[in-house]
Amino acid sequence: MTMTNPPVSVQLYTVRDALEEDIDSVARRLVEIGFGAVEPFRLTTFPERFDRFLAVSGLPAPTAHEKFLADDAEPLRGFELAARLGIGTVIESSVRFGWETAAGAREIAERINALVPLAADHGVTLGYHNHWWEFENVGSYEAFVDALDPSAVLEVDTYWAAVGGADVPALLAGLGDRVRALHIKDGPLPRPAEAHVDGVPVAADRQVPAGEGAVEVAAVLAAAPHALRVVEFDGYAGDIFDGIAASFAYLDSVEGGR
C-alpha cells in the first residue's frame, strides 16, 4: 500500500505581524503560494483569530503550538480548542529551562506525560517542539525522549537543533516514527565558540529560505520522509511572504512528487 504524505504546512507565527493587520489577506496569500496546511500558535490567546483564519483559508491545521507547561497555562482549554478546530496534534512550543542536566530533562518529560491522558480524552495527541538549548548539554534531549510517554510525539525544529550542535539527519534517523513534524528553516550555523547574543546563538533575522543557508535541508528531509513539513521563520530581513514562498518552492523542487 502506498503511503500518502501530508501537504506542506506553514507555522503561522512566521506571519504573526501580518495577521495582526489583515487575517483574510494572509489566508489568501498562503493559499496562493501553495500551502496545503497551517500550524496555528497560542490557541488559548488567539482563538477568534484562528477560527477566522481557518474559515477563510479552508486549510486544515493538523498541528498547533500551545504553552502547556507555563505557570499561566490552560491545558484543558487548549485541548478543547484544538479538538473543536480539528487539530489532531498539539505541541508544547517551548520549555526554556531544565535542560542543563539529564535529570532536569527527564523531569520536563514527566510534566508532559502527566498531560497526555487529558489530551487523549479530547482526541488529541501531545507533542514537543525543540529550540537549540535542548542540545547544548549533550545527552539531555536523549534523556528527555527516553522518559517521554511513547504516545507523545516530537516536532523537530531542524534549524535550531543544528544550531544546538545536533547532527540532524542522524538525530531524525534515530527518532524514527516518533517525529510527527519538522520545522523547515535555514540560516547560518555558529562556530562552536561563537558567543551568544542575549542567550541566542544566531539572530533570528539572519534566517534565510530553505536551501540557501548552512543546513543540509535535503538530507534532513530524506531522514524523515513521512513527517509533516512545516515552513517557519522566527525572523527574516526581507519580505516574509517572499521568504516563505522561496522555502515552499525549494521543498517543491526537492520533493514535489513525494
PDB file of C-alpha atoms in Angstrom:
ATOM      1  CA  MET A   1       0.000   0.000   0.000  1.00  0.00           C
ATOM      2  CA  THR A   2       1.345   3.440  -0.921  1.00  0.00           C
ATOM      3  CA  MET A   3       1.624   5.898   1.966  1.00  0.00           C
ATOM      4  CA  THR A   4       0.188   9.322   1.230  1.00  0.00           C
ATOM      5  CA  ASN A   5       2.357  12.117   2.548  1.00  0.00           C
ATOM      6  CA  PRO A   6       0.773  15.222   4.077  1.00  0.00           C
ATOM      7  CA  PRO A   7       0.780  18.599   2.311  1.00  0.00           C
ATOM      8  CA  VAL A   8       3.378  21.252   3.154  1.00  0.00           C
ATOM      9  CA  SER A   9       2.342  23.376   6.128  1.00  0.00           C
ATOM     10  CA  VAL A  10       3.462  26.768   7.440  1.00  0.00           C
ATOM     11  CA  GLN A  11       3.785  27.888  11.044  1.00  0.00           C
ATOM     12  CA  LEU A  12       1.584  30.952  11.365  1.00  0.00           C
ATOM     13  CA  TYR A  13       3.979  32.514  13.889  1.00  0.00           C
ATOM     14  CA  THR A  14       6.028  33.272  10.775  1.00  0.00           C
ATOM     15  CA  VAL A  15       3.380  35.766   9.614  1.00  0.00           C
ATOM     16  CA  ARG A  16       2.331  36.967  13.062  1.00  0.00           C
ATOM     17  CA  ASP A  17       2.752  40.665  12.226  1.00  0.00           C
ATOM     18  CA  ALA A  18       0.709  40.381   9.040  1.00  0.00           C
ATOM     19  CA  LEU A  19      -2.022  38.500  10.926  1.00  0.00           C
ATOM     20  CA  GLU A  20      -2.333  41.466  13.268  1.00  0.00           C
ATOM     21  CA  GLU A  21      -3.158  43.631  10.239  1.00  0.00           C
ATOM     22  CA  ASP A  22      -5.382  41.501   7.999  1.00  0.00           C
ATOM     23  CA  ILE A  23      -6.244  37.853   8.674  1.00  0.00           C
ATOM     24  CA  ASP A  24      -8.140  37.380   5.404  1.00  0.00           C
ATOM     25  CA  SER A  25      -5.300  38.693   3.248  1.00  0.00           C
ATOM     26  CA  VAL A  26      -2.763  36.407   4.928  1.00  0.00           C
ATOM     27  CA  ALA A  27      -5.062  33.420   4.451  1.00  0.00           C
ATOM     28  CA  ARG A  28      -5.427  34.123   0.741  1.00  0.00           C
ATOM     29  CA  ARG A  29      -1.700  34.687   0.193  1.00  0.00           C
ATOM     30  CA  LEU A  30      -0.708  31.411   1.846  1.00  0.00           C
ATOM     31  CA  VAL A  31      -3.208  29.519  -0.294  1.00  0.00           C
ATOM     32  CA  GLU A  32      -1.859  31.266  -3.408  1.00  0.00           C
ATOM     33  CA  ILE A  33       1.701  30.237  -2.537  1.00  0.00           C
ATOM     34  CA  GLY A  34       0.527  26.634  -2.442  1.00  0.00           C
ATOM     35  CA  PHE A  35       0.454  25.633   1.209  1.00  0.00           C
ATOM     36  CA  GLY A  36      -1.927  22.814   1.968  1.00  0.00           C
ATOM     37  CA  ALA A  37      -1.999  23.175   5.752  1.00  0.00           C
ATOM     38  CA  VAL A  38      -1.123  25.577   8.557  1.00  0.00           C
ATOM     39  CA  GLU A  39       0.175  25.394  12.111  1.00  0.00           C
ATOM     40  CA  PRO A  40      -1.500  27.902  14.463  1.00  0.00           C
ATOM     41  CA  PHE A  41       0.163  29.105  17.662  1.00  0.00           C
ATOM     42  CA  ARG A  42      -1.111  30.191  21.082  1.00  0.00           C
ATOM     43  CA  LEU A  43      -4.599  28.832  20.602  1.00  0.00           C
ATOM     44  CA  THR A  44      -5.744  29.976  24.017  1.00  0.00           C
ATOM     45  CA  THR A  45      -4.506  33.523  23.354  1.00  0.00           C
ATOM     46  CA  PHE A  46      -5.930  33.970  19.842  1.00  0.00           C
ATOM     47  CA  PRO A  47      -8.920  31.598  19.453  1.00  0.00           C
ATOM     48  CA  GLU A  48     -11.010  34.017  17.378  1.00  0.00           C
ATOM     49  CA  ARG A  49      -8.058  34.759  15.081  1.00  0.00           C
ATOM     50  CA  PHE A  50      -7.623  31.126  14.131  1.00  0.00           C
ATOM     51  CA  ASP A  51     -11.346  30.477  13.866  1.00  0.00           C
ATOM     52  CA  ARG A  52     -11.412  33.209  11.233  1.00  0.00           C
ATOM     53  CA  PHE A  53      -8.199  32.171   9.508  1.00  0.00           C
ATOM     54  CA  LEU A  54      -9.207  28.538   9.084  1.00  0.00           C
ATOM     55  CA  ALA A  55     -12.679  29.507   7.841  1.00  0.00           C
ATOM     56  CA  VAL A  56     -11.302  31.916   5.219  1.00  0.00           C
ATOM     57  CA  SER A  57      -8.396  29.774   4.038  1.00  0.00           C
ATOM     58  CA  GLY A  58     -10.190  26.439   4.034  1.00  0.00           C
ATOM     59  CA  LEU A  59      -6.871  24.892   5.081  1.00  0.00           C
ATOM     60  CA  PRO A  60      -6.571  22.165   7.710  1.00  0.00           C
ATOM     61  CA  ALA A  61      -4.434  22.559  10.813  1.00  0.00           C
ATOM     62  CA  PRO A  62      -3.030  19.109  11.597  1.00  0.00           C
ATOM     63  CA  THR A  63      -0.728  20.586  14.262  1.00  0.00           C
ATOM     64  CA  ALA A  64      -0.683  23.630  16.543  1.00  0.00           C
ATOM     65  CA  HIS A  65       1.575  25.156  19.162  1.00  0.00           C
ATOM     66  CA  GLU A  66       0.493  25.980  22.692  1.00  0.00           C
ATOM     67  CA  LYS A  67       2.145  26.679  26.037  1.00  0.00           C
ATOM     68  CA  PHE A  68       1.134  23.828  28.317  1.00  0.00           C
ATOM     69  CA  LEU A  69       3.822  23.968  30.995  1.00  0.00           C
ATOM     70  CA  ALA A  70       3.952  27.723  31.654  1.00  0.00           C
ATOM     71  CA  ASP A  71       2.730  28.995  35.023  1.00  0.00           C
ATOM     72  CA  ASP A  72      -0.347  30.587  33.424  1.00  0.00           C
ATOM     73  CA  ALA A  73      -1.061  27.723  31.021  1.00  0.00           C
ATOM     74  CA  GLU A  74      -4.599  26.454  30.450  1.00  0.00           C
ATOM     75  CA  PRO A  75      -4.082  22.876  29.229  1.00  0.00           C
ATOM     76  CA  LEU A  76      -7.732  21.852  29.340  1.00  0.00           C
ATOM     77  CA  ARG A  77      -8.813  24.887  27.310  1.00  0.00           C
ATOM     78  CA  GLY A  78      -6.003  24.280  24.854  1.00  0.00           C
ATOM     79  CA  PHE A  79      -7.108  20.706  24.253  1.00  0.00           C
ATOM     80  CA  GLU A  80     -10.746  21.754  23.957  1.00  0.00           C
ATOM     81  CA  LEU A  81      -9.907  24.405  21.356  1.00  0.00           C
ATOM     82  CA  ALA A  82      -7.733  22.003  19.395  1.00  0.00           C
ATOM     83  CA  ALA A  83     -10.500  19.408  19.307  1.00  0.00           C
ATOM     84  CA  ARG A  84     -13.054  21.990  18.175  1.00  0.00           C
ATOM     85  CA  LEU A  85     -10.784  23.204  15.363  1.00  0.00           C
ATOM     86  CA  GLY A  86      -9.983  19.683  14.184  1.00  0.00           C
ATOM     87  CA  ILE A  87      -6.326  19.890  15.246  1.00  0.00           C
ATOM     88  CA  GLY A  88      -5.086  16.381  15.929  1.00  0.00           C
ATOM     89  CA  THR A  89      -1.670  17.186  17.424  1.00  0.00           C
ATOM     90  CA  VAL A  90      -0.901  19.981  19.862  1.00  0.00           C
ATOM     91  CA  ILE A  91       2.723  20.738  20.581  1.00  0.00           C
ATOM     92  CA  GLU A  92       4.355  22.306  23.596  1.00  0.00           C
ATOM     93  CA  SER A  93       6.229  25.117  21.907  1.00  0.00           C
ATOM     94  CA  SER A  94       8.965  25.882  24.411  1.00  0.00           C
ATOM     95  CA  VAL A  95      10.350  24.929  27.810  1.00  0.00           C
ATOM     96  CA  ARG A  96      13.356  27.164  28.288  1.00  0.00           C
ATOM     97  CA  PHE A  97      14.990  25.892  31.468  1.00  0.00           C
ATOM     98  CA  GLY A  98      15.758  22.470  32.902  1.00  0.00           C
ATOM     99  CA  TRP A  99      17.869  21.095  30.075  1.00  0.00           C
ATOM    100  CA  GLU A 100      21.145  21.772  31.857  1.00  0.00           C
ATOM    101  CA  THR A 101      21.138  18.192  33.176  1.00  0.00           C
ATOM    102  CA  ALA A 102      19.704  14.888  32.006  1.00  0.00           C
ATOM    103  CA  ALA A 103      17.746  14.661  35.249  1.00  0.00           C
ATOM    104  CA  GLY A 104      16.146  18.028  34.544  1.00  0.00           C
ATOM    105  CA  ALA A 105      15.240  16.918  31.022  1.00  0.00           C
ATOM    106  CA  ARG A 106      13.555  13.809  32.407  1.00  0.00           C
ATOM    107  CA  GLU A 107      11.512  15.981  34.765  1.00  0.00           C
ATOM    108  CA  ILE A 108      10.251  18.006  31.779  1.00  0.00           C
ATOM    109  CA  ALA A 109       9.222  14.768  30.082  1.00  0.00           C
ATOM    110  CA  GLU A 110       7.296  13.699  33.181  1.00  0.00           C
ATOM    111  CA  ARG A 111       5.430  17.006  33.229  1.00  0.00           C
ATOM    112  CA  ILE A 112       4.386  16.436  29.642  1.00  0.00           C
ATOM    113  CA  ASN A 113       3.499  12.823  30.392  1.00  0.00           C
ATOM    114  CA  ALA A 114       1.068  13.989  33.059  1.00  0.00           C
ATOM    115  CA  LEU A 115      -0.942  15.837  30.390  1.00  0.00           C
ATOM    116  CA  VAL A 116      -1.016  13.023  27.824  1.00  0.00           C
ATOM    117  CA  PRO A 117      -4.185  11.370  29.233  1.00  0.00           C
ATOM    118  CA  LEU A 118      -6.028  14.714  29.315  1.00  0.00           C
ATOM    119  CA  ALA A 119      -5.104  15.329  25.694  1.00  0.00           C
ATOM    120  CA  ALA A 120      -6.215  11.833  24.757  1.00  0.00           C
ATOM    121  CA  ASP A 121      -9.569  12.421  26.439  1.00  0.00           C
ATOM    122  CA  HIS A 122     -10.136  15.129  23.818  1.00  0.00           C
ATOM    123  CA  GLY A 123      -8.906  13.012  20.916  1.00  0.00           C
ATOM    124  CA  VAL A 124      -5.668  14.973  20.727  1.00  0.00           C
ATOM    125  CA  THR A 125      -2.030  13.857  20.647  1.00  0.00           C
ATOM    126  CA  LEU A 126       0.520  15.851  22.648  1.00  0.00           C
ATOM    127  CA  GLY A 127       3.977  16.680  21.333  1.00  0.00           C
ATOM    128  CA  TYR A 128       7.112  18.738  21.996  1.00  0.00           C
ATOM    129  CA  HIS A 129       8.979  21.265  19.823  1.00  0.00           C
ATOM    130  CA  ASN A 130      12.661  21.995  20.440  1.00  0.00           C
ATOM    131  CA  HIS A 131      14.890  25.019  20.181  1.00  0.00           C
ATOM    132  CA  TRP A 132      18.690  24.939  20.476  1.00  0.00           C
ATOM    133  CA  TRP A 133      19.035  24.733  24.245  1.00  0.00           C
ATOM    134  CA  GLU A 134      17.849  21.118  24.463  1.00  0.00           C
ATOM    135  CA  PHE A 135      21.065  20.063  22.706  1.00  0.00           C
ATOM    136  CA  GLU A 136      23.653  22.224  24.449  1.00  0.00           C
ATOM    137  CA  ASN A 137      24.094  19.734  27.292  1.00  0.00           C
ATOM    138  CA  VAL A 138      24.967  16.521  25.469  1.00  0.00           C
ATOM    139  CA  GLY A 139      22.575  13.760  26.448  1.00  0.00           C
ATOM    140  CA  SER A 140      19.712  15.912  27.736  1.00  0.00           C
ATOM    141  CA  TYR A 141      17.473  15.609  24.677  1.00  0.00           C
ATOM    142  CA  GLU A 142      18.070  11.878  24.529  1.00  0.00           C
ATOM    143  CA  ALA A 143      17.163  11.561  28.228  1.00  0.00           C
ATOM    144  CA  PHE A 144      14.006  13.564  27.582  1.00  0.00           C
ATOM    145  CA  VAL A 145      12.943  11.326  24.691  1.00  0.00           C
ATOM    146  CA  ASP A 146      13.670   8.174  26.676  1.00  0.00           C
ATOM    147  CA  ALA A 147      11.455   9.393  29.537  1.00  0.00           C
ATOM    148  CA  LEU A 148       8.669  10.696  27.296  1.00  0.00           C
ATOM    149  CA  ASP A 149       5.398   8.764  27.095  1.00  0.00           C
ATOM    150  CA  PRO A 150       5.579   6.599  23.939  1.00  0.00           C
ATOM    151  CA  SER A 151       2.285   8.069  22.732  1.00  0.00           C
ATOM    152  CA  ALA A 152       3.697  11.610  22.799  1.00  0.00           C
ATOM    153  CA  VAL A 153       5.294  12.808  19.573  1.00  0.00           C
ATOM    154  CA  LEU A 154       8.095  15.116  18.533  1.00  0.00           C
ATOM    155  CA  GLU A 155       8.261  18.094  16.236  1.00  0.00           C
ATOM    156  CA  VAL A 156      11.916  18.641  15.422  1.00  0.00           C
ATOM    157  CA  ASP A 157      12.911  22.196  14.633  1.00  0.00           C
ATOM    158  CA  THR A 158      15.684  21.204  12.284  1.00  0.00           C
ATOM    159  CA  TYR A 159      17.466  24.559  12.214  1.00  0.00           C
ATOM    160  CA  TRP A 160      17.561  25.121  15.952  1.00  0.00           C
ATOM    161  CA  ALA A 161      18.641  21.533  16.535  1.00  0.00           C
ATOM    162  CA  ALA A 162      21.569  22.131  14.183  1.00  0.00           C
ATOM    163  CA  VAL A 163      22.401  25.400  15.938  1.00  0.00           C
ATOM    164  CA  GLY A 164      22.460  23.470  19.218  1.00  0.00           C
ATOM    165  CA  GLY A 165      25.051  21.115  17.801  1.00  0.00           C
ATOM    166  CA  ALA A 166      22.957  18.135  16.705  1.00  0.00           C
ATOM    167  CA  ASP A 167      23.686  16.064  13.616  1.00  0.00           C
ATOM    168  CA  VAL A 168      20.100  16.491  12.456  1.00  0.00           C
ATOM    169  CA  PRO A 169      19.839  13.707   9.843  1.00  0.00           C
ATOM    170  CA  ALA A 170      21.300  11.252  12.363  1.00  0.00           C
ATOM    171  CA  LEU A 171      19.012  12.577  15.085  1.00  0.00           C
ATOM    172  CA  LEU A 172      15.948  12.074  12.892  1.00  0.00           C
ATOM    173  CA  ALA A 173      17.015   8.606  11.834  1.00  0.00           C
ATOM    174  CA  GLY A 174      17.366   7.631  15.485  1.00  0.00           C
ATOM    175  CA  LEU A 175      13.999   9.063  16.488  1.00  0.00           C
ATOM    176  CA  GLY A 176      12.165   7.341  13.650  1.00  0.00           C
ATOM    177  CA  ASP A 177       8.380   7.435  13.674  1.00  0.00           C
ATOM    178  CA  ARG A 178       8.242   9.486  16.871  1.00  0.00           C
ATOM    179  CA  VAL A 179       8.882  12.531  14.691  1.00  0.00           C
ATOM    180  CA  ARG A 180       5.445  13.760  13.651  1.00  0.00           C
ATOM    181  CA  ALA A 181       6.588  17.038  12.063  1.00  0.00           C
ATOM    182  CA  LEU A 182       9.656  19.031  11.040  1.00  0.00           C
ATOM    183  CA  HIS A 183      10.158  22.756  11.196  1.00  0.00           C
ATOM    184  CA  ILE A 184      11.980  23.538   7.980  1.00  0.00           C
ATOM    185  CA  LYS A 185      14.127  26.641   8.172  1.00  0.00           C
ATOM    186  CA  ASP A 186      17.659  27.577   7.231  1.00  0.00           C
ATOM    187  CA  GLY A 187      20.369  30.062   8.087  1.00  0.00           C
ATOM    188  CA  PRO A 188      23.925  30.339   9.345  1.00  0.00           C
ATOM    189  CA  LEU A 189      25.317  27.851  11.820  1.00  0.00           C
ATOM    190  CA  PRO A 190      27.554  29.255  14.552  1.00  0.00           C
ATOM    191  CA  ARG A 191      31.114  28.295  15.189  1.00  0.00           C
ATOM    192  CA  PRO A 192      31.357  26.190  18.375  1.00  0.00           C
ATOM    193  CA  ALA A 193      32.983  29.042  20.277  1.00  0.00           C
ATOM    194  CA  GLU A 194      30.724  31.790  18.915  1.00  0.00           C
ATOM    195  CA  ALA A 195      29.397  33.995  21.704  1.00  0.00           C
ATOM    196  CA  HIS A 196      25.659  34.070  22.263  1.00  0.00           C
ATOM    197  CA  VAL A 197      23.806  37.372  21.994  1.00  0.00           C
ATOM    198  CA  ASP A 198      21.176  37.743  24.704  1.00  0.00           C
ATOM    199  CA  GLY A 199      21.219  33.980  25.081  1.00  0.00           C
ATOM    200  CA  VAL A 200      20.540  33.354  21.385  1.00  0.00           C
ATOM    201  CA  PRO A 201      23.398  31.841  19.352  1.00  0.00           C
ATOM    202  CA  VAL A 202      22.145  33.153  15.985  1.00  0.00           C
ATOM    203  CA  ALA A 203      19.988  36.222  15.390  1.00  0.00           C
ATOM    204  CA  ALA A 204      16.581  35.204  14.044  1.00  0.00           C
ATOM    205  CA  ASP A 205      16.655  37.813  11.286  1.00  0.00           C
ATOM    206  CA  ARG A 206      19.632  36.038   9.740  1.00  0.00           C
ATOM    207  CA  GLN A 207      17.417  33.102   8.801  1.00  0.00           C
ATOM    208  CA  VAL A 208      17.043  32.502   5.079  1.00  0.00           C
ATOM    209  CA  PRO A 209      14.778  30.416   2.822  1.00  0.00           C
ATOM    210  CA  ALA A 210      15.301  26.673   2.868  1.00  0.00           C
ATOM    211  CA  GLY A 211      18.252  25.638   0.746  1.00  0.00           C
ATOM    212  CA  GLU A 212      20.032  28.985   0.998  1.00  0.00           C
ATOM    213  CA  GLY A 213      21.803  28.551   4.346  1.00  0.00           C
ATOM    214  CA  ALA A 214      24.148  26.139   6.078  1.00  0.00           C
ATOM    215  CA  VAL A 215      21.619  23.417   6.935  1.00  0.00           C
ATOM    216  CA  GLU A 216      21.736  20.294   4.753  1.00  0.00           C
ATOM    217  CA  VAL A 217      17.996  20.537   4.163  1.00  0.00           C
ATOM    218  CA  ALA A 218      17.777  17.800   1.536  1.00  0.00           C
ATOM    219  CA  ALA A 219      19.487  15.330   3.884  1.00  0.00           C
ATOM    220  CA  VAL A 220      17.190  16.406   6.714  1.00  0.00           C
ATOM    221  CA  LEU A 221      14.116  15.763   4.576  1.00  0.00           C
ATOM    222  CA  ALA A 222      15.398  12.372   3.473  1.00  0.00           C
ATOM    223  CA  ALA A 223      15.932  11.315   7.089  1.00  0.00           C
ATOM    224  CA  ALA A 224      12.245  11.802   7.989  1.00  0.00           C
ATOM    225  CA  PRO A 225      10.382  11.109   4.755  1.00  0.00           C
ATOM    226  CA  HIS A 226       6.861  10.915   6.190  1.00  0.00           C
ATOM    227  CA  ALA A 227       6.984  13.727   8.748  1.00  0.00           C
ATOM    228  CA  LEU A 228       4.838  16.799   8.138  1.00  0.00           C
ATOM    229  CA  ARG A 229       6.934  19.618   6.640  1.00  0.00           C
ATOM    230  CA  VAL A 230       6.231  22.942   8.349  1.00  0.00           C
ATOM    231  CA  VAL A 231       7.944  26.020   6.903  1.00  0.00           C
ATOM    232  CA  GLU A 232       8.877  28.552   9.568  1.00  0.00           C
ATOM    233  CA  PHE A 233      10.902  31.712  10.059  1.00  0.00           C
ATOM    234  CA  ASP A 234      11.435  33.159  13.520  1.00  0.00           C
ATOM    235  CA  GLY A 235      12.530  36.334  11.755  1.00  0.00           C
ATOM    236  CA  TYR A 236      13.526  37.423   8.268  1.00  0.00           C
ATOM    237  CA  ALA A 237      15.264  40.521   6.963  1.00  0.00           C
ATOM    238  CA  GLY A 238      13.268  40.621   3.702  1.00  0.00           C
ATOM    239  CA  ASP A 239       9.601  40.387   2.790  1.00  0.00           C
ATOM    240  CA  ILE A 240       8.311  37.451   4.801  1.00  0.00           C
ATOM    241  CA  PHE A 241       5.946  36.235   2.078  1.00  0.00           C
ATOM    242  CA  ASP A 242       8.818  36.177  -0.410  1.00  0.00           C
ATOM    243  CA  GLY A 243      10.817  34.161   2.113  1.00  0.00           C
ATOM    244  CA  ILE A 244       8.188  31.526   2.741  1.00  0.00           C
ATOM    245  CA  ALA A 245       7.382  31.314  -0.978  1.00  0.00           C
ATOM    246  CA  ALA A 246      11.064  30.604  -1.661  1.00  0.00           C
ATOM    247  CA  SER A 247      11.076  27.894   1.017  1.00  0.00           C
ATOM    248  CA  PHE A 248       7.934  26.367  -0.448  1.00  0.00           C
ATOM    249  CA  ALA A 249       9.466  26.414  -3.932  1.00  0.00           C
ATOM    250  CA  TYR A 250      12.605  24.699  -2.615  1.00  0.00           C
ATOM    251  CA  LEU A 251      10.583  21.948  -0.964  1.00  0.00           C
ATOM    252  CA  ASP A 252       8.589  21.501  -4.143  1.00  0.00           C
ATOM    253  CA  SER A 253      11.765  21.245  -6.202  1.00  0.00           C
ATOM    254  CA  VAL A 254      13.219  18.599  -3.895  1.00  0.00           C
ATOM    255  CA  GLU A 255      10.092  16.643  -3.032  1.00  0.00           C
ATOM    256  CA  GLY A 256       7.326  17.791  -5.342  1.00  0.00           C
ATOM    257  CA  GLY A 257       6.434  14.242  -6.283  1.00  0.00           C
ATOM    258  CA  ARG A 258       6.654  12.639  -2.865  1.00  0.00           C
TER     259      ARG A 258
END
